Amino acid sequence: MVVVSMLVLLFRGETVMLPRFWWQAGMIGYSFSLLVLLFFRPNGQDYSYNFIPFSTILSYLSNETNWLVSFYNLSANVGLFIPFGLYLMPGEGKELSSFRKFLYPFFSILSIEICQYVFRRGSLDVDDLILNMIGVYLGYILYPLFTKVVAFHSGKMKRII
């Protein structure tokens, strides 16, 4: 829904003014929702670990599993982390260094992966880390398009009657 709305606004050349506070509140809500999705899973799942890069990704791409399951897992691991790439881009002149643009999401995602395994709420998989980081970097790449559609301001919105 959001993606379609953004595409429509982009093609129409329109921009939405959004208070920075609402963007930050939305990202907090989104992060909380993602943590619920990642940690509140049904009991009785297999808990495993994979330290071999690209083994899970290649098994999905080699048709070893149902194509819909493969597509869902790959796209969700990438797509769910695009907003974080958008969020980490500069806001009002606070540009992060390339090193920090890598470190912040890397250690955050690594922490999530380790916690999923330790608390038996998922599997520790290096491929999830790789796919999530691809999502963050897609957010970085899409940021210029995003700023054509959304403009932030720090003040309160004026009421139009």
Coordinates of C-alpha atoms in Angstrom, one line a residue:
M1 CA 0.0 0.0 0.0
V2 CA 2.7 2.5 1.0
V3 CA 4.9 1.5 -2.0
V4 CA 2.0 2.0 -4.4
S5 CA 1.1 5.4 -2.8
M6 CA 4.8 6.5 -3.1
L7 CA 4.9 5.4 -6.8
V8 CA 1.7 7.4 -7.6
L9 CA 3.1 10.5 -5.9
L10 CA 6.4 10.1 -7.7
F11 CA 4.8 9.8 -11.1
R12 CA 2.5 12.8 -10.4
G13 CA 5.4 14.8 -9.2
E14 CA 3.8 15.5 -5.8
T15 CA 5.5 15.8 -2.4
V16 CA 4.0 15.0 1.0
M17 CA 5.1 17.2 3.9
L18 CA 5.6 15.1 7.0
P19 CA 6.7 16.3 10.4
R20 CA 10.0 14.6 11.3
F21 CA 8.4 13.6 14.6
W22 CA 5.8 11.4 12.8
W23 CA 8.6 9.8 10.7
Q24 CA 10.5 9.0 13.8
A25 CA 7.4 7.7 15.6
G26 CA 6.5 5.6 12.6
M27 CA 10.0 4.0 12.6
I28 CA 9.8 3.2 16.3
G29 CA 6.4 1.6 15.7
Y30 CA 7.7 -0.2 12.6
S31 CA 10.8 -1.5 14.6
F32 CA 8.6 -2.7 17.4
S33 CA 6.3 -4.5 14.9
L34 CA 9.3 -6.1 13.3
L35 CA 10.6 -7.3 16.6
V36 CA 7.2 -8.8 17.4
L37 CA 7.3 -10.6 14.1
L38 CA 10.8 -11.9 14.7
F39 CA 10.5 -13.0 18.3
F40 CA 6.9 -14.0 18.9
R41 CA 6.7 -17.2 16.8
P42 CA 4.7 -20.3 17.4
N43 CA 6.4 -22.9 19.6
G44 CA 7.7 -26.2 18.1
Q45 CA 9.9 -24.7 15.3
D46 CA 13.3 -25.9 14.4
Y47 CA 16.1 -23.8 15.8
S48 CA 19.4 -24.0 14.0
Y49 CA 22.4 -22.0 12.9
N50 CA 24.1 -21.5 9.6
F51 CA 27.5 -19.9 9.3
I52 CA 28.1 -20.7 5.6
P53 CA 27.4 -17.6 3.5
F54 CA 24.9 -18.0 0.7
S55 CA 24.0 -21.7 1.5
T56 CA 20.4 -20.8 2.5
I57 CA 20.0 -18.3 -0.4
L58 CA 21.3 -20.8 -2.9
S59 CA 19.0 -23.5 -1.6
Y60 CA 16.0 -21.1 -2.1
L61 CA 17.2 -20.2 -5.6
S62 CA 17.9 -23.9 -6.6
N63 CA 14.2 -24.9 -6.3
E64 CA 14.9 -27.2 -3.3
T65 CA 11.8 -25.7 -1.6
N66 CA 8.5 -24.4 -2.9
W67 CA 9.0 -21.3 -5.1
L68 CA 6.5 -19.3 -3.1
V69 CA 8.2 -20.1 0.2
S70 CA 11.5 -19.2 -1.4
F71 CA 10.2 -15.9 -2.8
Y72 CA 8.6 -15.0 0.5
N73 CA 11.7 -15.7 2.6
L74 CA 14.1 -13.9 0.2
S75 CA 11.9 -10.9 -0.4
A76 CA 10.8 -10.5 3.2
N77 CA 14.4 -10.6 4.5
V78 CA 15.3 -7.9 2.0
G79 CA 12.1 -5.8 1.9
L80 CA 11.5 -5.5 5.6
F81 CA 14.9 -3.7 6.1
I82 CA 14.6 -1.1 3.4
P83 CA 12.9 1.4 5.7
F84 CA 16.0 1.3 8.0
G85 CA 18.2 2.3 5.1
L86 CA 15.8 5.2 4.4
Y87 CA 15.9 6.2 8.0
L88 CA 19.7 6.2 8.4
M89 CA 20.2 8.6 5.5
P90 CA 21.0 12.2 6.3
G91 CA 18.4 14.2 8.2
E92 CA 19.0 18.0 8.5
G93 CA 22.8 17.7 7.8
K94 CA 23.6 14.8 10.0
E95 CA 25.3 12.6 7.4
L96 CA 26.6 9.3 8.8
S97 CA 30.0 8.2 7.5
S98 CA 30.1 5.2 5.2
F99 CA 31.7 3.2 8.0
R100 CA 28.8 3.9 10.4
K101 CA 26.2 3.3 7.6
F102 CA 27.6 -0.2 7.6
L103 CA 28.3 -0.8 11.3
Y104 CA 24.9 0.4 12.8
P105 CA 22.7 -1.9 10.8
F106 CA 25.3 -4.7 10.8
F107 CA 25.6 -5.0 14.5
S108 CA 21.8 -4.4 15.0
I109 CA 20.9 -7.2 12.7
L110 CA 23.6 -9.4 14.1
S111 CA 22.2 -8.8 17.6
I112 CA 18.8 -9.8 16.4
E113 CA 20.1 -13.0 14.8
I114 CA 22.0 -14.0 18.0
C115 CA 19.0 -13.2 20.2
Q116 CA 16.7 -15.2 18.0
Y117 CA 18.9 -18.2 18.5
V118 CA 19.7 -17.7 22.2
F119 CA 16.0 -17.2 23.1
R120 CA 15.0 -20.0 20.7
R121 CA 12.8 -17.7 18.7
G122 CA 14.4 -18.3 15.3
S123 CA 17.5 -19.5 13.6
L124 CA 20.9 -17.8 13.5
D125 CA 21.6 -17.6 9.8
V126 CA 24.4 -15.6 8.2
D127 CA 22.3 -15.4 5.0
D128 CA 19.6 -13.5 6.9
L129 CA 22.2 -11.0 7.9
I130 CA 23.3 -10.7 4.2
L131 CA 19.8 -10.3 2.9
N132 CA 18.8 -7.8 5.7
M133 CA 21.9 -5.7 4.9
I134 CA 21.0 -5.8 1.2
G135 CA 17.6 -4.4 2.3
V136 CA 19.3 -1.6 4.2
Y137 CA 21.5 -0.7 1.3
L138 CA 18.5 -0.7 -1.1
G139 CA 17.1 1.9 1.3
Y140 CA 20.2 3.9 0.9
I141 CA 19.9 3.6 -2.9
L142 CA 16.2 4.5 -2.9
Y143 CA 16.6 7.5 -0.6
P144 CA 16.9 10.1 -3.5
L145 CA 13.5 8.9 -4.9
F146 CA 12.0 8.8 -1.4
T147 CA 13.0 12.5 -0.8
K148 CA 11.2 13.4 -4.1
V149 CA 8.0 12.1 -2.5
V150 CA 8.4 12.9 1.2
A151 CA 9.7 16.2 2.6
F152 CA 10.3 16.5 6.3
H153 CA 9.9 19.5 8.5
S154 CA 10.6 20.0 12.2
G155 CA 7.7 22.3 13.0
K156 CA 4.0 21.6 13.6
M157 CA 1.6 21.3 10.7
K158 CA -0.7 24.2 10.3
R159 CA -4.4 23.4 10.3
I160 CA -6.2 24.3 7.1
I161 CA -9.9 25.0 7.6

